[in-house]
CSV table of N, CA, C and O and ligand atoms in Angstrom, one decimal:
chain,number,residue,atom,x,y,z
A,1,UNK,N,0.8,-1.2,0.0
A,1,UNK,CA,0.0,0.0,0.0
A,1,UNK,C,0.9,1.3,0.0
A,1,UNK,O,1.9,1.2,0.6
A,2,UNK,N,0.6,2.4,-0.6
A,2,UNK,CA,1.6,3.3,-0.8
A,2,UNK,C,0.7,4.5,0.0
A,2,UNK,O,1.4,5.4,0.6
A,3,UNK,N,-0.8,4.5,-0.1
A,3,UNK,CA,-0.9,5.5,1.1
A,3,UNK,C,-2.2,5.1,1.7
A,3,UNK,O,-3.0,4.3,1.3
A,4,UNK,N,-2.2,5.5,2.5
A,4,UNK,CA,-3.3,5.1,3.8
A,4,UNK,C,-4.6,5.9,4.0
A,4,UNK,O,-4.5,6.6,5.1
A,5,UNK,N,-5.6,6.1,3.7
A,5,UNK,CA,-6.7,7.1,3.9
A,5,UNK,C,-6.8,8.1,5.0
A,5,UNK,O,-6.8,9.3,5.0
A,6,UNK,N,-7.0,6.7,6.3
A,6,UNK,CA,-7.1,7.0,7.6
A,6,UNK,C,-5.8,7.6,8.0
A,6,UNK,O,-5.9,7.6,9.2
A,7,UNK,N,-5.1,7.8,7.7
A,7,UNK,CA,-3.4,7.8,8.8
A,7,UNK,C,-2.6,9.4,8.6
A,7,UNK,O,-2.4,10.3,7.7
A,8,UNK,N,-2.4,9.2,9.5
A,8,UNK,CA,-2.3,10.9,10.0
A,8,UNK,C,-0.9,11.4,9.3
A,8,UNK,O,-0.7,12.5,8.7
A,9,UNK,N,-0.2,10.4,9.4
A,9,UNK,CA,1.1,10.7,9.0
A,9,UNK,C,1.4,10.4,7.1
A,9,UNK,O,2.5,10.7,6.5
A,10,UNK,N,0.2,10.0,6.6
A,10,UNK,CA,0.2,9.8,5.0
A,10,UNK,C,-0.1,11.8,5.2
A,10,UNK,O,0.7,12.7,4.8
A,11,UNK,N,-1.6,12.1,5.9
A,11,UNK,CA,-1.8,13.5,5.6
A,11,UNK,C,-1.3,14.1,5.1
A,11,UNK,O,-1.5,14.7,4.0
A,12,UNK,N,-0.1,14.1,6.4
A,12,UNK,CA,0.9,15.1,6.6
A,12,UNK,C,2.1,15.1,5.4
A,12,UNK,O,2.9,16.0,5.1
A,13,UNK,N,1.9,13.9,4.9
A,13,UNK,CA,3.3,13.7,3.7
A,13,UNK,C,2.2,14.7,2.0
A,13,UNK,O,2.5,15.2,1.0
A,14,UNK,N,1.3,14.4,2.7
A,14,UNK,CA,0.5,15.2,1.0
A,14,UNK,C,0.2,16.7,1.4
A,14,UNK,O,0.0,17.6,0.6
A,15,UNK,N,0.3,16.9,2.7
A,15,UNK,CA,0.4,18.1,3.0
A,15,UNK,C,-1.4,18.8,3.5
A,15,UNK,O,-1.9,19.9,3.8
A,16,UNK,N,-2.0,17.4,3.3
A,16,UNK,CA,-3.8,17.5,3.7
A,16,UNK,C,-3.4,18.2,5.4
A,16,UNK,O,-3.5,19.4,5.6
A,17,UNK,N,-3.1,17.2,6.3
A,17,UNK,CA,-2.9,18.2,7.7
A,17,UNK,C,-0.8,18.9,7.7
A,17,UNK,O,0.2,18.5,7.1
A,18,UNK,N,-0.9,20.0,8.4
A,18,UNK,CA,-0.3,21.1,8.2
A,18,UNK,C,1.0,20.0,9.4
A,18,UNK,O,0.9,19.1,10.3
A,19,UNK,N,1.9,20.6,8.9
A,19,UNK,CA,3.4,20.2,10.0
A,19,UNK,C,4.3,21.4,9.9
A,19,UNK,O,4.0,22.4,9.2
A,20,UNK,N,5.4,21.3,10.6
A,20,UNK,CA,5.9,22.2,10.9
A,20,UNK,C,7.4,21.1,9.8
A,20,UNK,O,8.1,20.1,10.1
A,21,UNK,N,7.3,21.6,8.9
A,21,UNK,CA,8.6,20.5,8.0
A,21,UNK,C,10.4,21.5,7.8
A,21,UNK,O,10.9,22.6,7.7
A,22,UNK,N,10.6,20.3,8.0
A,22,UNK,CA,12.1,20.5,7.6
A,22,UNK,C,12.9,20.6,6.4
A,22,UNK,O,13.3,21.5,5.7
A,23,UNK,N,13.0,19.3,6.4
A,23,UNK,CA,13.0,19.0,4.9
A,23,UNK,C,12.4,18.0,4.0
A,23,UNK,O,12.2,16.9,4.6
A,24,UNK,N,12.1,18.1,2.7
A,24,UNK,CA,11.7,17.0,1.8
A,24,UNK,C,12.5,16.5,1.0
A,24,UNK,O,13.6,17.0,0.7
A,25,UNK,N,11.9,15.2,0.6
A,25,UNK,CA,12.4,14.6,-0.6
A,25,UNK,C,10.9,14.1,-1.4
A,25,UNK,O,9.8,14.3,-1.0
A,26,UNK,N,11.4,13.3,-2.6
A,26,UNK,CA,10.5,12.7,-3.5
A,26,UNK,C,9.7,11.9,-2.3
A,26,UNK,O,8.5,11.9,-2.1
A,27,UNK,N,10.7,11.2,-1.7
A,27,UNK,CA,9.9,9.7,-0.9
A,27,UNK,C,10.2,9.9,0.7
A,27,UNK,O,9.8,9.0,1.5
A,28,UNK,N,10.7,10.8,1.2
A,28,UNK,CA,10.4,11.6,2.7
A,28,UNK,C,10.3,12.9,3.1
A,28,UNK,O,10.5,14.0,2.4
A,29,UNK,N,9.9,12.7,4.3
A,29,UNK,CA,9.4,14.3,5.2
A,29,UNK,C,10.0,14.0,6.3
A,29,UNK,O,9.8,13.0,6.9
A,30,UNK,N,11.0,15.0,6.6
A,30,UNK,CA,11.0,15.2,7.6
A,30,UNK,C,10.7,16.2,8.6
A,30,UNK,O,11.5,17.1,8.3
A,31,UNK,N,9.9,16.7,9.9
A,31,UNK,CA,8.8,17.5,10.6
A,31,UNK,C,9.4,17.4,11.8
A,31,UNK,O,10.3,16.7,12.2
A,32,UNK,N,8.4,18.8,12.6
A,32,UNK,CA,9.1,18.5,13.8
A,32,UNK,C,7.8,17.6,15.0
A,32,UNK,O,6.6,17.4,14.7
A,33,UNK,N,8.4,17.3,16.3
A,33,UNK,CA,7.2,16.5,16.3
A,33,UNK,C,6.4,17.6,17.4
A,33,UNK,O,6.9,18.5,18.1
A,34,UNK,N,5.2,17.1,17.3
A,34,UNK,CA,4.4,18.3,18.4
A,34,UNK,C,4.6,18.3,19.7
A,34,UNK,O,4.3,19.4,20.2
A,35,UNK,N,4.9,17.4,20.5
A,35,UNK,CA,5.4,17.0,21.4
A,35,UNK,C,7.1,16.8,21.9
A,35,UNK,O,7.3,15.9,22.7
A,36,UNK,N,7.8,17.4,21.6
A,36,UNK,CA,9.0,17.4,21.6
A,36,UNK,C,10.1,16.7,22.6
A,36,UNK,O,10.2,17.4,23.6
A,37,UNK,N,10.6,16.0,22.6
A,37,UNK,CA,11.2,15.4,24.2
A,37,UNK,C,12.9,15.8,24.0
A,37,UNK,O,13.7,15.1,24.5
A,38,UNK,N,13.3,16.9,23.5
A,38,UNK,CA,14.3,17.4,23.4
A,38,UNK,C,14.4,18.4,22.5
A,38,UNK,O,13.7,18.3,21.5
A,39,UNK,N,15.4,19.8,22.7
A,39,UNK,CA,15.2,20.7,21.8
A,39,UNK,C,15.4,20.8,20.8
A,39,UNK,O,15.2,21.8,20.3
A,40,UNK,N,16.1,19.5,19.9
A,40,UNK,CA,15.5,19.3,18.6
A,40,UNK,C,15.1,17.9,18.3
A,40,UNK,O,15.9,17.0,18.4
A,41,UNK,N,13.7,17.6,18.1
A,41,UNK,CA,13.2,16.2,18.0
A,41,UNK,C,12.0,16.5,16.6
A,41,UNK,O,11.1,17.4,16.5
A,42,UNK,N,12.5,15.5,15.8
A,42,UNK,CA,12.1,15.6,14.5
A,42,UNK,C,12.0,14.2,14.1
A,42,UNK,O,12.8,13.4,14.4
A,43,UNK,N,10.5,13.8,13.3
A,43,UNK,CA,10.1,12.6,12.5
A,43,UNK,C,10.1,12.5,11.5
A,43,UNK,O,9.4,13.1,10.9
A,44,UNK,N,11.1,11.3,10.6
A,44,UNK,CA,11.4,11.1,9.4
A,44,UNK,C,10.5,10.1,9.3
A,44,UNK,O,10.4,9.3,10.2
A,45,UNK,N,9.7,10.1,7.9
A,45,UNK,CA,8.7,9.2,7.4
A,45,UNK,C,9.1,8.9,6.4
A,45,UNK,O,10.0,9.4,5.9
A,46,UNK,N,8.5,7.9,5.9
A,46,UNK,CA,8.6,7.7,4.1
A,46,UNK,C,7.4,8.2,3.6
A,46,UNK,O,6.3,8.3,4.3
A,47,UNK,N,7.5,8.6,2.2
A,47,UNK,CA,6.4,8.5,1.5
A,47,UNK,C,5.2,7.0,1.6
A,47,UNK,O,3.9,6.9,1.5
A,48,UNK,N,5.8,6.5,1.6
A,48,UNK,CA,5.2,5.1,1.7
A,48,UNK,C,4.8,4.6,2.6
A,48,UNK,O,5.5,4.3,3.6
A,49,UNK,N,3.2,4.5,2.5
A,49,UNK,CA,2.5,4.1,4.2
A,49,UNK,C,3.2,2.4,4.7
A,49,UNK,O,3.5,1.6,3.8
A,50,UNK,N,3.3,2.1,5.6
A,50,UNK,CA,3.4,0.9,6.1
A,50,UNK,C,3.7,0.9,8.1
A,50,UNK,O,4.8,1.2,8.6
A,51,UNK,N,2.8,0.6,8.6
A,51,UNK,CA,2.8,0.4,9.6
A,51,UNK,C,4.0,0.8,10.6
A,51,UNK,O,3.8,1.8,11.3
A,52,UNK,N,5.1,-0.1,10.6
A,52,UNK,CA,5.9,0.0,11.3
A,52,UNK,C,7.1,-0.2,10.8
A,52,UNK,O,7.3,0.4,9.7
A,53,UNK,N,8.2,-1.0,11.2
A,53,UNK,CA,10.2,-0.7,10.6
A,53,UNK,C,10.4,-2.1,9.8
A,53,UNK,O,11.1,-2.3,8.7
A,54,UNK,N,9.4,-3.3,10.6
A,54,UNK,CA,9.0,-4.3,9.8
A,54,UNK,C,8.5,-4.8,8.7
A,54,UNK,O,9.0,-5.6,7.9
A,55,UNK,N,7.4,-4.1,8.7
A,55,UNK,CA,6.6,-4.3,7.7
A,55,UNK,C,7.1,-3.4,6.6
A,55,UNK,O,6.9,-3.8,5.4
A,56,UNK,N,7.8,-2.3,6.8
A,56,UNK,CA,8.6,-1.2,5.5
A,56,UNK,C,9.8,-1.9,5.0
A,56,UNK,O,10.1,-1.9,3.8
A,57,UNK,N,10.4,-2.8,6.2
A,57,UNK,CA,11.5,-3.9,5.4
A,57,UNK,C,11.4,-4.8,4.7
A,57,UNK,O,12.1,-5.3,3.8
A,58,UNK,N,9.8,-5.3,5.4
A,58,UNK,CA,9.7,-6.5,4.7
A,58,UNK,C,9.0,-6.5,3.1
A,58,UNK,O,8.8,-7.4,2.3
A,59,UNK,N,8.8,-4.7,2.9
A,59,UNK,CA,8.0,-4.4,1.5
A,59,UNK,C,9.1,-3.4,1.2
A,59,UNK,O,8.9,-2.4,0.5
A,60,UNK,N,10.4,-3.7,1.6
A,60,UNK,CA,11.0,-2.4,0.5
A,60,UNK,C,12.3,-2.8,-0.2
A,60,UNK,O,13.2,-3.7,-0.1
A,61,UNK,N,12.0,-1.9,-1.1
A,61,UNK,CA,13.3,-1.8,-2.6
A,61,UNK,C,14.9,-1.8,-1.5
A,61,UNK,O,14.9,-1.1,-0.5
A,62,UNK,N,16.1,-2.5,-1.7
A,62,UNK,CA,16.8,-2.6,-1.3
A,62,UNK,C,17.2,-0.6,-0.7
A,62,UNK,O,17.6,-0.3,0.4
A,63,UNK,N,17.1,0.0,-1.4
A,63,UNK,CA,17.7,1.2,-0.8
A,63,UNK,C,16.8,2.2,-0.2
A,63,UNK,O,17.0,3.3,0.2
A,64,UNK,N,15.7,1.4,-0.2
A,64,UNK,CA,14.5,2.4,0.9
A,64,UNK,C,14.8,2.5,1.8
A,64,UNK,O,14.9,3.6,2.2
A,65,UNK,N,15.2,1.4,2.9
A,65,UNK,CA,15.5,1.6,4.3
A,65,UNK,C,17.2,2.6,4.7
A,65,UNK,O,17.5,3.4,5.6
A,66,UNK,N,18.0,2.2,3.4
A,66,UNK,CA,19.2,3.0,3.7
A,66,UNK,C,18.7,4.2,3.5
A,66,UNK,O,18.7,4.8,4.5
A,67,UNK,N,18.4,4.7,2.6
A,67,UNK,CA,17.8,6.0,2.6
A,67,UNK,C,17.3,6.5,3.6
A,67,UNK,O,17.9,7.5,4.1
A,68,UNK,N,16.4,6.2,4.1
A,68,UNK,CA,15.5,6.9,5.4
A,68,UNK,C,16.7,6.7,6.1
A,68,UNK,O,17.4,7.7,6.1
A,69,UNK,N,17.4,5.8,6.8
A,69,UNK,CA,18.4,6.2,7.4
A,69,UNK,C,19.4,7.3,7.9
A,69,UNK,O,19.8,7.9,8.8
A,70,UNK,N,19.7,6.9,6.3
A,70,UNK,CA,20.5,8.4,6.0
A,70,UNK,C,20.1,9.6,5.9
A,70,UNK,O,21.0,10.5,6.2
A,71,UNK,N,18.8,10.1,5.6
A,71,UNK,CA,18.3,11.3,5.8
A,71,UNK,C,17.8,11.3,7.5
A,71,UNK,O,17.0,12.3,7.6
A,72,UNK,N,17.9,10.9,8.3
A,72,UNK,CA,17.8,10.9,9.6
A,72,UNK,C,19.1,10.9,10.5
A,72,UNK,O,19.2,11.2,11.7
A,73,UNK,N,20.2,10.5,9.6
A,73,UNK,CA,21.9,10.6,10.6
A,73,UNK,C,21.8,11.8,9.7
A,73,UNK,O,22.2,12.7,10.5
A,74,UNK,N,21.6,12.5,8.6
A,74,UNK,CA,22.0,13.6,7.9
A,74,UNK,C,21.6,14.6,9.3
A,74,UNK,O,22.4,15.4,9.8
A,75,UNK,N,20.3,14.5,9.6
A,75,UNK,CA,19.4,15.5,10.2
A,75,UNK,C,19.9,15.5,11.6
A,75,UNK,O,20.0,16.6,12.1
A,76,UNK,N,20.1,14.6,12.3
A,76,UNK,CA,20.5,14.7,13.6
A,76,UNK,C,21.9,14.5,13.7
A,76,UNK,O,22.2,14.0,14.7
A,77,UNK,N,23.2,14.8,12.8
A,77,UNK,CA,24.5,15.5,13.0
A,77,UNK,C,24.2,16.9,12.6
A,77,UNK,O,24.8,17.7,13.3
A,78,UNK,N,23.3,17.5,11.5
A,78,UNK,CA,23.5,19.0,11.4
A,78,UNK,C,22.6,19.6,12.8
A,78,UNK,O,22.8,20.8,13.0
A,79,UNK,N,21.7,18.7,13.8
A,79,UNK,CA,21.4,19.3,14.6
A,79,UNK,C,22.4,19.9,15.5
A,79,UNK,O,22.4,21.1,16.0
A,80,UNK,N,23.5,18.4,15.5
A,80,UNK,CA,24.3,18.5,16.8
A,80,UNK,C,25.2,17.5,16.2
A,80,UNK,O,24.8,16.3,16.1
A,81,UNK,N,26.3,17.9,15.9
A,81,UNK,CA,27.7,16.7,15.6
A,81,UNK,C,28.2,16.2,16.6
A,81,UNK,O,29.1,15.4,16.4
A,82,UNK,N,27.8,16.6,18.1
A,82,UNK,CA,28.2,16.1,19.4
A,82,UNK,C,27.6,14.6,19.4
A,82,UNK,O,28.0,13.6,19.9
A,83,UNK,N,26.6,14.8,18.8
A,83,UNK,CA,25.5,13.4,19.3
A,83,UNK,C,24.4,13.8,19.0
A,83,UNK,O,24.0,15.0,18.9
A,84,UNK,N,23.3,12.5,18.6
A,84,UNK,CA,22.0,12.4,18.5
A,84,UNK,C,21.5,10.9,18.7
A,84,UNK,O,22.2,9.9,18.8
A,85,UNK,N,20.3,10.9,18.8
A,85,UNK,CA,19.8,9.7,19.0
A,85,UNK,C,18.7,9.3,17.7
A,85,UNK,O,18.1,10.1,17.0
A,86,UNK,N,18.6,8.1,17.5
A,86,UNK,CA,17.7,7.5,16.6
A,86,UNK,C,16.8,6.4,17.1
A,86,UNK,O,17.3,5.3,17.4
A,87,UNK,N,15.7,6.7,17.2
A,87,UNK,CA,14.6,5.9,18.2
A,87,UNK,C,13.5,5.4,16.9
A,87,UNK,O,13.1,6.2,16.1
A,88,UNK,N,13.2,4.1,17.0
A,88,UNK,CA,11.9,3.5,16.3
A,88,UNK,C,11.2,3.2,16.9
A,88,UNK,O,11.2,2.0,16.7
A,89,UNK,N,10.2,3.3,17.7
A,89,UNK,CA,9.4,2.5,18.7
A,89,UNK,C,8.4,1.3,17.5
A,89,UNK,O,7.7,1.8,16.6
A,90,UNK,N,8.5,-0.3,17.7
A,90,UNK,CA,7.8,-1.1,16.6
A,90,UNK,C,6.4,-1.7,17.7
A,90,UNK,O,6.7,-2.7,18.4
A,91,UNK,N,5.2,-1.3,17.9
A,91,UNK,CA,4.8,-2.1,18.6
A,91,UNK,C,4.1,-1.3,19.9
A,91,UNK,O,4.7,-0.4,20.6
A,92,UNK,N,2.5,-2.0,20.2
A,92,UNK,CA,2.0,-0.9,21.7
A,92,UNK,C,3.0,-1.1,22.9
A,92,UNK,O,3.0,-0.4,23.9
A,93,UNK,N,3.9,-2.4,22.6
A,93,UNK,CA,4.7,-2.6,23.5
A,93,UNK,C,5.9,-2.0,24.1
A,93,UNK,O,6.3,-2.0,25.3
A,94,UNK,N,6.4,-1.1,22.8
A,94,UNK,CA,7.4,-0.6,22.5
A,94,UNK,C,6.7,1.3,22.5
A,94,UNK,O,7.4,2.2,22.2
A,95,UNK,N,5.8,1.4,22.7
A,95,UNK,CA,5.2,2.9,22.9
A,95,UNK,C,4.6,3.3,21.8
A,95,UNK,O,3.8,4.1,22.0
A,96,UNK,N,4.9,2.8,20.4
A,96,UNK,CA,4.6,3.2,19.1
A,96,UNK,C,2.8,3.3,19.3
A,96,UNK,O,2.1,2.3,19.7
A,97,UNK,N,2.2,4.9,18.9
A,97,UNK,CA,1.2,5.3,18.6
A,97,UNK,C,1.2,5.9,17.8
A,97,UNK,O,0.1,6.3,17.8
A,98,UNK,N,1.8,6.3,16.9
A,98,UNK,CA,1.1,6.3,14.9
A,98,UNK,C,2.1,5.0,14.1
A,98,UNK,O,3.3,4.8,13.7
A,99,UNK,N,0.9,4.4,14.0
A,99,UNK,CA,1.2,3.6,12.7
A,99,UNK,C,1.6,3.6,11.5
A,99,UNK,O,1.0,2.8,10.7
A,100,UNK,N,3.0,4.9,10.9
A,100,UNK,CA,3.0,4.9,10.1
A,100,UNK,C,4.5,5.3,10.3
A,100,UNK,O,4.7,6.4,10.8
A,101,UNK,N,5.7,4.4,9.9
A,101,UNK,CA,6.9,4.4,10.0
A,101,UNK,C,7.7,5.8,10.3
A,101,UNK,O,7.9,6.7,9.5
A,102,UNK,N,8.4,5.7,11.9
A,102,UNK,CA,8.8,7.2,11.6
A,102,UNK,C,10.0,7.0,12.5
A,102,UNK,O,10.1,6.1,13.4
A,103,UNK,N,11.1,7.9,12.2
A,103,UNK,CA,12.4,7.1,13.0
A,103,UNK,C,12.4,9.2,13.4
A,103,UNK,O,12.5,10.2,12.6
A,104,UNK,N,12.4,8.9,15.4
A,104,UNK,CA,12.5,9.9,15.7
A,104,UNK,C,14.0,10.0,16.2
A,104,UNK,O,14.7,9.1,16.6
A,105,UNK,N,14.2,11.6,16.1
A,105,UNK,CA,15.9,11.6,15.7
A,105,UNK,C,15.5,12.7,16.9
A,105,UNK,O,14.5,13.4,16.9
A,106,UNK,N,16.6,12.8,18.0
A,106,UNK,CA,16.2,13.9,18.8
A,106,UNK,C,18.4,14.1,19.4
A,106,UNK,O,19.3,13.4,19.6
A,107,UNK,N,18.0,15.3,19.4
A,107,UNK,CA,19.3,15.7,19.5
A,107,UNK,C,19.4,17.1,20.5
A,107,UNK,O,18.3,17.4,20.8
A,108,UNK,N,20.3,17.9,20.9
A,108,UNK,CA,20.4,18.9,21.4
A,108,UNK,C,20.6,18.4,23.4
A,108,UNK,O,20.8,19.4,24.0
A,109,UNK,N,20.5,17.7,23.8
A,109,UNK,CA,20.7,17.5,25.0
A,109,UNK,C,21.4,16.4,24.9
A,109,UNK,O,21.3,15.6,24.0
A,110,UNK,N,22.5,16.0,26.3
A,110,UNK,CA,22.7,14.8,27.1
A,110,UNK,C,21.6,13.6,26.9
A,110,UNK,O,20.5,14.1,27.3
A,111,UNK,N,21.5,12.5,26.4
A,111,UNK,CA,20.8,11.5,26.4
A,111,UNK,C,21.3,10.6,27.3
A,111,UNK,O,22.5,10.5,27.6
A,112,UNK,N,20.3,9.8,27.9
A,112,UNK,CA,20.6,8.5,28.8
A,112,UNK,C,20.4,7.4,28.8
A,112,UNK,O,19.3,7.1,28.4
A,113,UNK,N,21.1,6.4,29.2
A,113,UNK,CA,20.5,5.2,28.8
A,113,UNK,C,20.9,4.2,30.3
A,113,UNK,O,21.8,4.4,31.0
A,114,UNK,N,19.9,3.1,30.5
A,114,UNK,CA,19.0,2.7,29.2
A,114,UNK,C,17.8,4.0,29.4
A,114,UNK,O,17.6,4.9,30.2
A,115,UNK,N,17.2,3.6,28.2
A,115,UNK,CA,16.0,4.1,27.7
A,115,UNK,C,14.6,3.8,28.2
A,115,UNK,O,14.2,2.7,28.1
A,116,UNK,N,13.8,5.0,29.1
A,116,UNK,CA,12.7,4.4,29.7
A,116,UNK,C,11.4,3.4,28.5
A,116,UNK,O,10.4,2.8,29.0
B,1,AMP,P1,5.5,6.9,18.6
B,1,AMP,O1,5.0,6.9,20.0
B,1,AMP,O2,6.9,6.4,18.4
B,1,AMP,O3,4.5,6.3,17.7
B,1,AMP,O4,5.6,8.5,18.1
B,1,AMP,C1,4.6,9.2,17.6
B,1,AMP,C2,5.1,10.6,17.7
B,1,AMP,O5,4.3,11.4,16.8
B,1,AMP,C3,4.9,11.3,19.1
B,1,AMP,O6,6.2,11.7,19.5
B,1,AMP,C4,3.9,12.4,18.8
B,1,AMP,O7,4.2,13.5,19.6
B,1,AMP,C5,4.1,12.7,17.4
B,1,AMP,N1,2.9,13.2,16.7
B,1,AMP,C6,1.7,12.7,16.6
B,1,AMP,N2,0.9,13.5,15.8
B,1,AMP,C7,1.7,14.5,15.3
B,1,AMP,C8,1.5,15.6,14.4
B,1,AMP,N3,0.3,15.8,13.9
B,1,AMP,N4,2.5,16.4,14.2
B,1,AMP,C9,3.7,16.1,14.7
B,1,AMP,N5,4.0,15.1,15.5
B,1,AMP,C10,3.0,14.3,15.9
């Protein structure tokens, strides 16, 4: 499936609901998130709906996942070349509440681990 009717985060990639964006490409967005858990915390999506990091691997062209990658270390070294973090939550287990793949990159502070 390439976009999702219901799903908040296709919206936002067509631009139907409004975000606060960073930067684009043909096949991502990256936004800031509304909830911020650091002073710079930003969500990289794909164009391409799919659930979670799973289900986008288990449906993607060998250089879709590197890509999203890379435009997510691009974005959290120009935040901060000290450090950044890259978080997927896959799962209600794992905290994930939108269903639509997003690798949050949050940088600008001391990070700790582990991870609550
Ligand atoms: P997760 O819990 O990993 O699924 O993360 C979902 C993230 O999306 C949360 O950090 C929310 O604050 C963020 N979020 C939800 N809706 C929006 C929105 N409309 N614009 C920006 N961020 C959002």
């Amino acid at each position: 499936m390439t976009r999702d009717e219901n799903c908040i985060f296709c919206k936002i990639f067509s631009g139907e609901v409004k975000s606060d964006e960073v930067t684009r490409t043909d096949d991502a967005l990256v936004f800031r998130d509304l909830n911020p858990q650091a002073p710079t915390h930003v969500l990289v999506i794909p164009k391409r709906h799919a659930a979670n990091l799973g289900d986008f691997v288990a449906s993607a062209e060998p250089h879709e996942v590197g890509d999203l990658f890379a435009l997510a270390s691009r974005t959290g070294r120009a935040a901060s070349p000290d450090g950044y973090r890259i978080v997927v939550n896959e799962g209600h287990e794992a905290g994930q509440t939108v269903f639509h793949l997003h690798l949050h990159v949050l940088a600008g502070r001391r990070m700790h681990w582990p991870p609550g």
